[in-house]
Short mmCIF file of C-alpha atoms in Angstrom, two decimals:
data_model
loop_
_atom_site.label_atom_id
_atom_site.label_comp_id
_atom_site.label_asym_id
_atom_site.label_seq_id
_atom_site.Cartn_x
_atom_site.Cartn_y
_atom_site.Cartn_z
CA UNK J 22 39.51 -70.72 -37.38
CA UNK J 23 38.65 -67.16 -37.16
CA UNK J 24 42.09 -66.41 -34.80
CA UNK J 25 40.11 -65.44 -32.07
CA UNK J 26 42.18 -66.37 -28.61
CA UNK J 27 40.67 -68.80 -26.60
CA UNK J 28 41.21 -70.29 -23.34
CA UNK J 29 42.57 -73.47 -22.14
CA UNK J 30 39.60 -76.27 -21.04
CA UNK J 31 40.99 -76.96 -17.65
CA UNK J 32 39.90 -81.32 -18.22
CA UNK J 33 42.49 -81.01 -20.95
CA UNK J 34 44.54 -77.98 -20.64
CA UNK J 35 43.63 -77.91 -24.40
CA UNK J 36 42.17 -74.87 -25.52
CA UNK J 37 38.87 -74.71 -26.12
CA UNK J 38 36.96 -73.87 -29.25
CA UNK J 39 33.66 -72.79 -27.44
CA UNK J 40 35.18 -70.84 -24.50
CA UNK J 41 36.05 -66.86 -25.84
CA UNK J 42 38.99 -64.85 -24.29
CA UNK J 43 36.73 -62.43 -22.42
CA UNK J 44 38.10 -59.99 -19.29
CA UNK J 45 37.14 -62.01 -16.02
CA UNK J 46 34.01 -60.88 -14.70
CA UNK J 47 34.25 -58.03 -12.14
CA UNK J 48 33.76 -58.46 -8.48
CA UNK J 49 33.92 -55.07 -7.27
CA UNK J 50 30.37 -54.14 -6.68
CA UNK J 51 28.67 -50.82 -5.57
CA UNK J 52 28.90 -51.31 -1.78
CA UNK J 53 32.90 -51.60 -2.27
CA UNK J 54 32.59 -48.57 -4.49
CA UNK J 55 30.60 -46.89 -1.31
CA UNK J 56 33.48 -48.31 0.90
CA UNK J 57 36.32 -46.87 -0.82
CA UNK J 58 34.89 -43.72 -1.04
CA UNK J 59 34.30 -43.31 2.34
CA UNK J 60 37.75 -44.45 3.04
CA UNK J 61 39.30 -42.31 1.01
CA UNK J 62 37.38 -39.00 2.05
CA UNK J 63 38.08 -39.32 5.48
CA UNK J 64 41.14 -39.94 4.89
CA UNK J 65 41.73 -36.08 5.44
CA UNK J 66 39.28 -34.21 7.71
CA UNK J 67 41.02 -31.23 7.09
CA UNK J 68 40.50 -31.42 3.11
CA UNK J 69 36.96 -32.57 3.75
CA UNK J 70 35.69 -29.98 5.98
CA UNK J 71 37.39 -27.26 3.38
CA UNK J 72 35.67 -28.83 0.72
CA UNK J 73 32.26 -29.01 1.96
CA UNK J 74 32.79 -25.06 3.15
CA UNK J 75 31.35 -23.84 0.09
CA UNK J 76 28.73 -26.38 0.20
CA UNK J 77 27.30 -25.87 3.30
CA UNK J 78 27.28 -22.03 2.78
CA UNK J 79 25.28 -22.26 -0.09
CA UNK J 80 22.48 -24.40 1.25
CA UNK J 81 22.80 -23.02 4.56
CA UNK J 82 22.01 -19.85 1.99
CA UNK J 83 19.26 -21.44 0.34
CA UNK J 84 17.27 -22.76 3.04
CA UNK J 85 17.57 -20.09 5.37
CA UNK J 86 16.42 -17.27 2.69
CA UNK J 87 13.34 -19.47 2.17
CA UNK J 88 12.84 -19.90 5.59
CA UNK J 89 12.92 -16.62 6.55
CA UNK J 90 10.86 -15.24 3.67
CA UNK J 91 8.07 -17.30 4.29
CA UNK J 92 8.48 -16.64 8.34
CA UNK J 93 8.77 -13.06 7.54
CA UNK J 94 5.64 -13.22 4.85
CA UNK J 95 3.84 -14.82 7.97
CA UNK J 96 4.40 -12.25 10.26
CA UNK J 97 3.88 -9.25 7.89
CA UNK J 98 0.47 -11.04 7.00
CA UNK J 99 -0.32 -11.39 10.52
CA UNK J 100 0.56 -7.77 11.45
CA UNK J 101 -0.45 -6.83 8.40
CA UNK J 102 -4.31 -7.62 8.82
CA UNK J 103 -4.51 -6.53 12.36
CA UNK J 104 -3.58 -3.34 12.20
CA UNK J 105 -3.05 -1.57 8.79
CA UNK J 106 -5.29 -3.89 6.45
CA UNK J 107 -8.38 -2.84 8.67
CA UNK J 108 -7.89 1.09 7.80
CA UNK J 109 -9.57 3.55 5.49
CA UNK J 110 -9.09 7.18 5.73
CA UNK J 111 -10.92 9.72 3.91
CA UNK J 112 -10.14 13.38 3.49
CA UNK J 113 -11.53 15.67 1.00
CA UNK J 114 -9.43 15.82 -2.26
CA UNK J 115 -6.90 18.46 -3.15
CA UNK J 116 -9.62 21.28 -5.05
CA UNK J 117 -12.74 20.26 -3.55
CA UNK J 118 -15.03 23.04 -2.47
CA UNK J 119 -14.73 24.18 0.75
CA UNK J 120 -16.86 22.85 3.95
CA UNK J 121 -20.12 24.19 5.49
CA UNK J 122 -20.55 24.46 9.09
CA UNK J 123 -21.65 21.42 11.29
CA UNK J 124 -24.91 20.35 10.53
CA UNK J 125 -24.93 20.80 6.58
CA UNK J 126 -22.36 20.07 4.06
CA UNK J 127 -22.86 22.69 1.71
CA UNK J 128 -19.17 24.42 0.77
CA UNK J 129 -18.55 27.95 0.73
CA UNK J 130 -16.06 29.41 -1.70
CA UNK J 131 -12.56 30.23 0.11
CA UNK J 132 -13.22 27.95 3.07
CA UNK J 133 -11.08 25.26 4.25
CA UNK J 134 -12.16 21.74 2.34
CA UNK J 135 -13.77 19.95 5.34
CA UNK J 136 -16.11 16.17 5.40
CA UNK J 137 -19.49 16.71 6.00
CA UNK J 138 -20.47 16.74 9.25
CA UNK J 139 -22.31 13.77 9.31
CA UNK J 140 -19.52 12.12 7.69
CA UNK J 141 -19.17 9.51 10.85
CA UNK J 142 -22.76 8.36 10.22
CA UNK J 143 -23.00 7.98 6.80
CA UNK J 144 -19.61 5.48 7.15
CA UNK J 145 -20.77 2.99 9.29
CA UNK J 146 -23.96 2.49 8.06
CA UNK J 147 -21.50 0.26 5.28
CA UNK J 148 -21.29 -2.81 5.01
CA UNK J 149 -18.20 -4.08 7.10
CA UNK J 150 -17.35 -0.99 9.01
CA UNK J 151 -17.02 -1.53 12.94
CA UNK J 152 -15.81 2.10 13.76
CA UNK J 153 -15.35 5.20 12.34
CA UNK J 154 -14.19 8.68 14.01
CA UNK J 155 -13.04 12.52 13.02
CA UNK J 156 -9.92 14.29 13.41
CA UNK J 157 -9.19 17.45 12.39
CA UNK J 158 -6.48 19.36 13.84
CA UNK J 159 -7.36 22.61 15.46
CA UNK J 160 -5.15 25.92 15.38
CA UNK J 161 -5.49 26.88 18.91
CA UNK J 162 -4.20 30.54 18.30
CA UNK J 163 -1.12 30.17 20.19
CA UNK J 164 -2.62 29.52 23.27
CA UNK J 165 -1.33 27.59 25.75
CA UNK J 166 -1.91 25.37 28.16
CA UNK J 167 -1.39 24.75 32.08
CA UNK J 168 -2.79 21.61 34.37
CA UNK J 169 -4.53 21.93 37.85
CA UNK J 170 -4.69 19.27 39.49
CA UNK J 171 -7.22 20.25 41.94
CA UNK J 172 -4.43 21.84 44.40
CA UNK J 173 -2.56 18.10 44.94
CA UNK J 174 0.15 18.15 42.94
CA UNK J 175 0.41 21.89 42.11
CA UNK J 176 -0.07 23.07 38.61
CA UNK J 177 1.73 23.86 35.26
CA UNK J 178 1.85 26.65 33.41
CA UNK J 179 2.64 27.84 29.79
CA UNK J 180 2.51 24.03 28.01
CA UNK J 181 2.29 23.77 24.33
CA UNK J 182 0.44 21.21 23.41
CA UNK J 183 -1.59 20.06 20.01
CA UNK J 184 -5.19 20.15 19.96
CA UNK J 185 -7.35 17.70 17.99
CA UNK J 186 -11.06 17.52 17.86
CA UNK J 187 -12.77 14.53 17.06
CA UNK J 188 -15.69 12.10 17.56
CA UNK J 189 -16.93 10.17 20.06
CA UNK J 190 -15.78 6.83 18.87
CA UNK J 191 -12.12 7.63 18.76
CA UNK J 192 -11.03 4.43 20.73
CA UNK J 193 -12.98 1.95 18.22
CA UNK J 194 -11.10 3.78 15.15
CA UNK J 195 -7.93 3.83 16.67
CA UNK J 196 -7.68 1.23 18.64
CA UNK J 197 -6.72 3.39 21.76
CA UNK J 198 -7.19 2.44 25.12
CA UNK J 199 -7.86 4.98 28.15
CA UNK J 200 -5.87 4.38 31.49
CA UNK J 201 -8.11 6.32 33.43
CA UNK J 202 -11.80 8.52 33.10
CA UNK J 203 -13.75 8.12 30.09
CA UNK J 204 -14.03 9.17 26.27
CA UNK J 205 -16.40 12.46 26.04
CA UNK J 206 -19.64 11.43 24.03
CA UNK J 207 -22.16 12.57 21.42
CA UNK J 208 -24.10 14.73 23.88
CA UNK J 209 -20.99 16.53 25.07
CA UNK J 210 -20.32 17.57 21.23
CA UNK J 211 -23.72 18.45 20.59
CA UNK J 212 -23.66 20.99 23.77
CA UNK J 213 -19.74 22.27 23.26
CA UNK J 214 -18.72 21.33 26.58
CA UNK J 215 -15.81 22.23 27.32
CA UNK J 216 -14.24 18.89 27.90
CA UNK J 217 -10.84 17.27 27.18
CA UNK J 218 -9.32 13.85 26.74
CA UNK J 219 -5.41 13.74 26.99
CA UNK J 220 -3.18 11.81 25.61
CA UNK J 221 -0.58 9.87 28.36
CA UNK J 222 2.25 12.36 27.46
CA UNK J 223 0.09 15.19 27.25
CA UNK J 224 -1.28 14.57 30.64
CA UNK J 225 2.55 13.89 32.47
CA UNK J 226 3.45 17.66 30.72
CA UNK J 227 0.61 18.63 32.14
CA UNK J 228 1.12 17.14 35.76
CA UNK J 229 -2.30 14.95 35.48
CA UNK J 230 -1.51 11.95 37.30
CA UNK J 231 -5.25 10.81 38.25
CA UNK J 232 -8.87 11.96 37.47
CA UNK J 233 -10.70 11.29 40.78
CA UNK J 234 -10.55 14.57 41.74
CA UNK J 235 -11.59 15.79 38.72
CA UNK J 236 -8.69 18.11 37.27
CA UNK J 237 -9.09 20.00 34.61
CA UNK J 238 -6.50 22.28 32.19
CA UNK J 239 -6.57 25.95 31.01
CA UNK J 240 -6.23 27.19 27.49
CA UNK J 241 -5.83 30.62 27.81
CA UNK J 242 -7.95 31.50 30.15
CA UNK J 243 -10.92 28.80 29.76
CA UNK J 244 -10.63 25.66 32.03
CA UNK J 245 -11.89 22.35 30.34
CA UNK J 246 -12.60 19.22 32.65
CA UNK J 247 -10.17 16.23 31.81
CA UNK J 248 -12.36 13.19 31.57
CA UNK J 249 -9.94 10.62 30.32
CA UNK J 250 -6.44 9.82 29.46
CA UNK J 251 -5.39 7.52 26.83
CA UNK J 252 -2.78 4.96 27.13
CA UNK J 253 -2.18 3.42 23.80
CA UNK J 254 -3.11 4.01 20.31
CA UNK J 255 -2.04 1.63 17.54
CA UNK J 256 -2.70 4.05 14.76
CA UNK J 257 -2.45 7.93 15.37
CA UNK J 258 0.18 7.90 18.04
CA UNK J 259 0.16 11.20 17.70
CA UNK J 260 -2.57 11.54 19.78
CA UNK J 261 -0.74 10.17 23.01
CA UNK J 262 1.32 14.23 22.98
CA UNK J 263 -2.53 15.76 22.19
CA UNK J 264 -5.27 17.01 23.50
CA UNK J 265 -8.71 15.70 22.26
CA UNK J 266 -11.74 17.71 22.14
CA UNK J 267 -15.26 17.21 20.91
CA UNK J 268 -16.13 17.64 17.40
CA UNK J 269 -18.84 20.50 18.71
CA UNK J 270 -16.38 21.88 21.57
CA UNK J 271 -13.75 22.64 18.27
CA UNK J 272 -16.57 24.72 16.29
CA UNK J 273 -17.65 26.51 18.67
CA UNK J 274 -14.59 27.67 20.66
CA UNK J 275 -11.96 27.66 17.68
CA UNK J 276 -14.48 27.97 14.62
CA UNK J 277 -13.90 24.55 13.17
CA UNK J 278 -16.05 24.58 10.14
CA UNK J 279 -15.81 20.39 9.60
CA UNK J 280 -14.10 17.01 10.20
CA UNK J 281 -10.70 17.23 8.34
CA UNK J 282 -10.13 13.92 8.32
CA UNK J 283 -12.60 10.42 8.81
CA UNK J 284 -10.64 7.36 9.70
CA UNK J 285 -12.36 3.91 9.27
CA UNK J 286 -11.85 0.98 11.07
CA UNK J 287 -13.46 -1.59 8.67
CA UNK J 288 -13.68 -5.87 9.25
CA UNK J 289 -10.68 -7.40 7.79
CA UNK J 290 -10.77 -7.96 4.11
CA UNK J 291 -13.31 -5.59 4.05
CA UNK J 292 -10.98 -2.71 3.20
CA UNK J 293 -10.99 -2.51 -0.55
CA UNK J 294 -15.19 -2.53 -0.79
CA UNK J 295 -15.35 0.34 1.78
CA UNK J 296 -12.54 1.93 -0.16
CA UNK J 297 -15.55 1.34 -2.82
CA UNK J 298 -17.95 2.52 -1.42
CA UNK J 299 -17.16 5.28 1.01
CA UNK J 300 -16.80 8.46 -0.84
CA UNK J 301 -20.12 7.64 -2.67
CA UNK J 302 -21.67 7.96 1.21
CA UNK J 303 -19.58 11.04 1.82
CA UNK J 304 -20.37 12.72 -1.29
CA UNK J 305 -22.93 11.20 -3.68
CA UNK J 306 -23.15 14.33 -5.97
CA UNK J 307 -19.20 14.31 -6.31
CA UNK J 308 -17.58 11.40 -5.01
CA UNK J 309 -14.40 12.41 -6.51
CA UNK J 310 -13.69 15.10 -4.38
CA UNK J 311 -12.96 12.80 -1.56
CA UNK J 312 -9.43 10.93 -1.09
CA UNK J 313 -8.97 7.82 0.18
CA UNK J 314 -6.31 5.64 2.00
CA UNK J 315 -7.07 2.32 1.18
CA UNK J 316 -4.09 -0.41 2.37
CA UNK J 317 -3.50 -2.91 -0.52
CA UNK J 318 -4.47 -6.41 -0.06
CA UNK J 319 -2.34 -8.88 2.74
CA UNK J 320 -1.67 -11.70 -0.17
CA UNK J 321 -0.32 -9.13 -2.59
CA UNK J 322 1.54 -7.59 -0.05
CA UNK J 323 2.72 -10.64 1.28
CA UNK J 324 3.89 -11.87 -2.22
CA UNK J 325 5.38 -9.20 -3.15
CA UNK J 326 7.47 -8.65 0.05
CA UNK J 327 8.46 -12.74 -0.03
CA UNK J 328 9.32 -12.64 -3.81
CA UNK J 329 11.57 -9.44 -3.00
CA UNK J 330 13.69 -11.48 0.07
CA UNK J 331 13.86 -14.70 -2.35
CA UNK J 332 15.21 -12.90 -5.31
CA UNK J 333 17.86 -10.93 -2.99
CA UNK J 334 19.12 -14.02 -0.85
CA UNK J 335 18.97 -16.66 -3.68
CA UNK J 336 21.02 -14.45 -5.80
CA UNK J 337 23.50 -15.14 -2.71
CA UNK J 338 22.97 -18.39 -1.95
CA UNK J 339 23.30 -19.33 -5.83
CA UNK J 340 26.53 -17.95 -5.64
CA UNK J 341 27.55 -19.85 -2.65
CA UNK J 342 26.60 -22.92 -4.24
CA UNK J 343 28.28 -22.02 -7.09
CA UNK J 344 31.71 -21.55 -5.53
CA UNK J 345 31.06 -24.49 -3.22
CA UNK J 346 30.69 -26.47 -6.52
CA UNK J 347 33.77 -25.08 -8.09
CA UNK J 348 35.61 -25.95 -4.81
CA UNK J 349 34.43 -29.35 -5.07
CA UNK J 350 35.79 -29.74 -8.51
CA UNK J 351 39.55 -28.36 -7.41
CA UNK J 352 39.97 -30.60 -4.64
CA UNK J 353 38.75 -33.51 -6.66
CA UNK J 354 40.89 -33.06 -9.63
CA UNK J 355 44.25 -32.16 -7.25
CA UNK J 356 42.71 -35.60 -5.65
CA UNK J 357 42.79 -37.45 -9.31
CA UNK J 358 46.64 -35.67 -9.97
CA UNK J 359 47.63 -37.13 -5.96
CA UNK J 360 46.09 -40.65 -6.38
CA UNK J 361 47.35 -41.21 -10.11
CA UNK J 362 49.84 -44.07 -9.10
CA UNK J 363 46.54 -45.31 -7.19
CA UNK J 364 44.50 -45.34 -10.34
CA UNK J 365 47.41 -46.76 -12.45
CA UNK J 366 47.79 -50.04 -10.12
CA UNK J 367 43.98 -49.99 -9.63
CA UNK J 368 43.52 -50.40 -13.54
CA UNK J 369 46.89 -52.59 -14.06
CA UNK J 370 44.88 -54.62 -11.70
CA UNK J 371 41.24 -55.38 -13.85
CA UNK J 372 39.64 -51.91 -12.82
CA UNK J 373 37.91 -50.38 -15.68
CA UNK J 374 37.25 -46.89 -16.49
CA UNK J 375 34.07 -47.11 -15.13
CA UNK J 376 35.17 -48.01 -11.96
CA UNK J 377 37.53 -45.07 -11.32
CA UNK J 378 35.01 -42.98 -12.47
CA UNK J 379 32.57 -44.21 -10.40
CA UNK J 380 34.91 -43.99 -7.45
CA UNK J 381 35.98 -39.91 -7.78
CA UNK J 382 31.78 -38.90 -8.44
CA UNK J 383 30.87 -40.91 -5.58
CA UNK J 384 33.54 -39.09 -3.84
CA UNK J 385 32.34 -35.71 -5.01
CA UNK J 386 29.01 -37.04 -4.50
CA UNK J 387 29.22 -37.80 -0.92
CA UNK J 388 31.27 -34.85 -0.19
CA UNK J 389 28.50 -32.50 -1.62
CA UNK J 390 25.70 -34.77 0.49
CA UNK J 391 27.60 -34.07 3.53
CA UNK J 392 27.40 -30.45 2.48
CA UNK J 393 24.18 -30.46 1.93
CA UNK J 394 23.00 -32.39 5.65
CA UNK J 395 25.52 -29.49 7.29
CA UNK J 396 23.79 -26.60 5.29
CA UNK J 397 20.14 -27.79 6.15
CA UNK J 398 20.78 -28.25 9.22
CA UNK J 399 22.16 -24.54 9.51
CA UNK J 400 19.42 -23.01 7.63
CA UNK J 401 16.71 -24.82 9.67
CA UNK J 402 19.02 -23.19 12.70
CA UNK J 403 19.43 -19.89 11.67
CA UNK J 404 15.03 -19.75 10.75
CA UNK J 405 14.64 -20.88 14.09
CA UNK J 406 16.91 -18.75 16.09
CA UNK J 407 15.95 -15.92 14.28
CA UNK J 408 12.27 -16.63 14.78
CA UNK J 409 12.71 -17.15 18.63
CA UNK J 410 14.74 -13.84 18.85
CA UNK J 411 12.12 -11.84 17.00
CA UNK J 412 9.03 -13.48 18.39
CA UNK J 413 7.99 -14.51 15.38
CA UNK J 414 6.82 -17.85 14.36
CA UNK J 415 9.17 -19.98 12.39
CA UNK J 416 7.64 -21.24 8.64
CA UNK J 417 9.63 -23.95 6.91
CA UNK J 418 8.54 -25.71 4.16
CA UNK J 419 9.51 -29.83 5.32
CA UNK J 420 9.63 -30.60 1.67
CA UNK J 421 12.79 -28.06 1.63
CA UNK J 422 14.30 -29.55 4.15
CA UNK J 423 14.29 -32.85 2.12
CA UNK J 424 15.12 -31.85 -1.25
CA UNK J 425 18.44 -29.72 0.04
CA UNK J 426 20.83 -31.97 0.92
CA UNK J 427 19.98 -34.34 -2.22
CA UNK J 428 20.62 -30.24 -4.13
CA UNK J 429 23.42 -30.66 -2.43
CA UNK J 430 24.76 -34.13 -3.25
CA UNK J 431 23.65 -33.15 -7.22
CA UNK J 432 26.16 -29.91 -6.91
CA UNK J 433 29.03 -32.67 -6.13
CA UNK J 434 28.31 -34.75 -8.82
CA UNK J 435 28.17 -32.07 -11.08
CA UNK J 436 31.03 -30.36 -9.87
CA UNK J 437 32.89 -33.84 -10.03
CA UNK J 438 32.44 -35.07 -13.25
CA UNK J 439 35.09 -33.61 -14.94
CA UNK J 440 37.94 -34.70 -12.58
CA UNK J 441 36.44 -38.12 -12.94
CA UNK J 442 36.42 -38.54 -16.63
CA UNK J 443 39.94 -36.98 -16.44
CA UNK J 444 41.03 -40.00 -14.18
CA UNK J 445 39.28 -42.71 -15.88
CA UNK J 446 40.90 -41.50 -19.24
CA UNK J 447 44.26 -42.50 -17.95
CA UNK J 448 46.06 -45.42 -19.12
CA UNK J 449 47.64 -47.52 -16.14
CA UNK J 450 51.59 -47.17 -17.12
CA UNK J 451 51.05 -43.35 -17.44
CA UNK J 452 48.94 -42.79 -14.26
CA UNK J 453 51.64 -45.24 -12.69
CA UNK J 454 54.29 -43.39 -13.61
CA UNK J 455 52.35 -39.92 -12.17
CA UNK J 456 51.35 -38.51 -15.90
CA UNK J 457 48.07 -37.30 -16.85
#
């Protein structure tokens, strides 16, 4: 005999040698775990939907900061490379010699730094430039200007208005678009005419409503025929309250010695090899005196502006989560101190420890699931809402969407261990009598 207990052999209520005293087997399997849990969460809406609270905020965090950064990232790439990742400007560099007159670019001492005149030719003969143009802003003298509209609508007097003077392909380089008339040419430049192009807001100060009667405006004394009136420009804007004259028109009524300015509408991606390669054309003896604009590239910008949105709103939504976890983890211990009589009977009964452990994280477990279904389903709301409102299109990563609610199921476990190796240390008479 080693005095091990054994039990009785039921033929001969005799106990048996061969049979051990083991615990009966357990029949409580994982679906009744599932079952009880569910019971006993819903038991209380009201606690449940408190409980998840934090939860769902900090998903609904996490997977709407995502989803907007990469919308956002989208959109600023898209923008991005229509508009401002096509442009190059060039200027001549703070110190560089001063410009010659049209037709030479030799500098005089004293004289104000200028492009050389030619500047618009020697640009797009590069490699991935679709338009260039001048503009130089012209000091007019204080003159001013008034509209005649060819005795319809009257005339204006004593308007001040900017003058710019640039080259023919203004539209291309801008992107502007005329609502009436035409853009002045080469020729035009080449003779001086004197011919204008006004900008929409220019031409309502003015009182020019239409060109078919061929108006024209006064500076000073000297009318100039108005041949065109933009309607939109992308880039200068500026340009809608101006009036644009020809290159040649400037120099020889206002003594403009050179372009001031060359802006550069280049194919995208092109930017950074015209950036390369365009004060070399401008200036091959001294390439340095010419500045550049040159936009940085649309996937570092892009980065860069995505990583900036996901390190601000994760910061939040980490926080979220981490309060939703720490909610978790009160209700779920106050549940363990509530339900100790429960856990007393439950282990006076055969439960083991692993059982009532099992029971309170699969609590926590579901509860932070739940949480986690809610959020995602918020975030994925808010991304689209705020896509639709903006006009934007919405970017969500599906594998998010998927691996956020199972964050959030992890945050309940997590957040309910500790209340459930509290309750499965109890020992039945003191959890029945309502000790921990």
């Amino acid at each position: 005999m080693t005095g091990q207990l054994v039990r009785p052999d039921p033929a001969t209520d005799q106990p048996s040698p061969h049979t051990p005293d083991r615990p009966p087997r357990s029949r409580f399997t994982l679906l009744d775990l599932f079952d009880e849990s569910v019971l006993s969460i819903s038991a209380k809406p009201a606690r449940l939907i408190l409980t998840m609270a934090g939860c769902v905020a900090g998903i609904a965090a996490l997977v709407a900061t995502l989803g907007l950064a990469q919308t956002a990232a989208g959109q600023i790439a898209q923008r991005f490379d229509a508009v401002s990742a096509t442009r190059v400007v060039a200027q001549p560099a703070t110190g560089a010699p001063g410009g010659g007159s049209f037709g030479d670019d030799t500098g005089e001492p004293g004289a104000t730094p200028a492009l050389p005149a030619d500047a618009v030719v020697r640009a797009t003969g590069l490699a991935g430039v679709e338009a260039a143009a001048t503009y130089s802003p012209v000091d007019v003298g204080g003159l001013r200007f008034s509209g005649v509209d060819t005795g319809v609508l009257g005339s204006t007097t004593g308007v001040d208005l900017s003058v710019v003077a640039s080259s023919g392909d203004l539209l291309g380089a801008e992107l502007g678009v005329l609502s009436a008339g035409r853009m002045f040419d080469a020729g035009h430049s080449e003779r001086g005419d004197p011919v204008v192009v006004l900008g929409t807001r220019a031409a309502e100060r003015l009182g020019i409503t239409r060109l078919d009667r061929q108006p024209s405006v006064f500076l000073g004394d000297r009318p100039y025929l108005v041949l065109g009136i933009l309607a939109e420009v992308q880039r200068r804007t500026d340009l809608l309250d101006a009036v644009v004259v020809p290159d040649g028109t400037a120099k020889a009524r206002f003594g403009l010695t050179g372009p001031q300015q060359l802006d550069v509408r280049t194919a995208v991606g092109a930017a950074q090899q015209v950036g390369t390669q365009l004060p070399i054309a401008l200036h091959p003896n001294d390439p340095q005196t010419i500045s550049l604009q040159v936009p940085p590239t649309p996937g570092r910008l892009s980065q860069d502006v995505t990583g900036d949105v996901n390190t601000l709103f994760l910061a939040f939504g980490a926080v979220a989560l981490v309060v939703g976890g720490l909610g978790i983890a009160n209700v779920t211990l106050l549940s363990v101190l509530e339900r100790s009589g429960e856990i007393g009977l439950r282990r006076a009964v055969g439960a083991r420890r692993r059982h009532i452990a099992g029971q309170f994280l699969t609590e926590s477990g579901l509860i932070g699931l739940l949480g986690g279904l809610i959020g995602t389903a918020v975030g994925v709301l808010a991304v689209v809402v705020t896509a639709l409102l903006r006009d934007w299109t919405p970017i969500l990563d599906v594998r998010l969407a998927l691996i956020a609610p199972l964050l959030g199921a992890a945050i309940g476990v997590l957040a309910g261990t500790y209340p459930a190796l509290k309750a499965a240390a109890l020992e039945p008479i003191a959890a029945m009598r309502g000790g921990l």
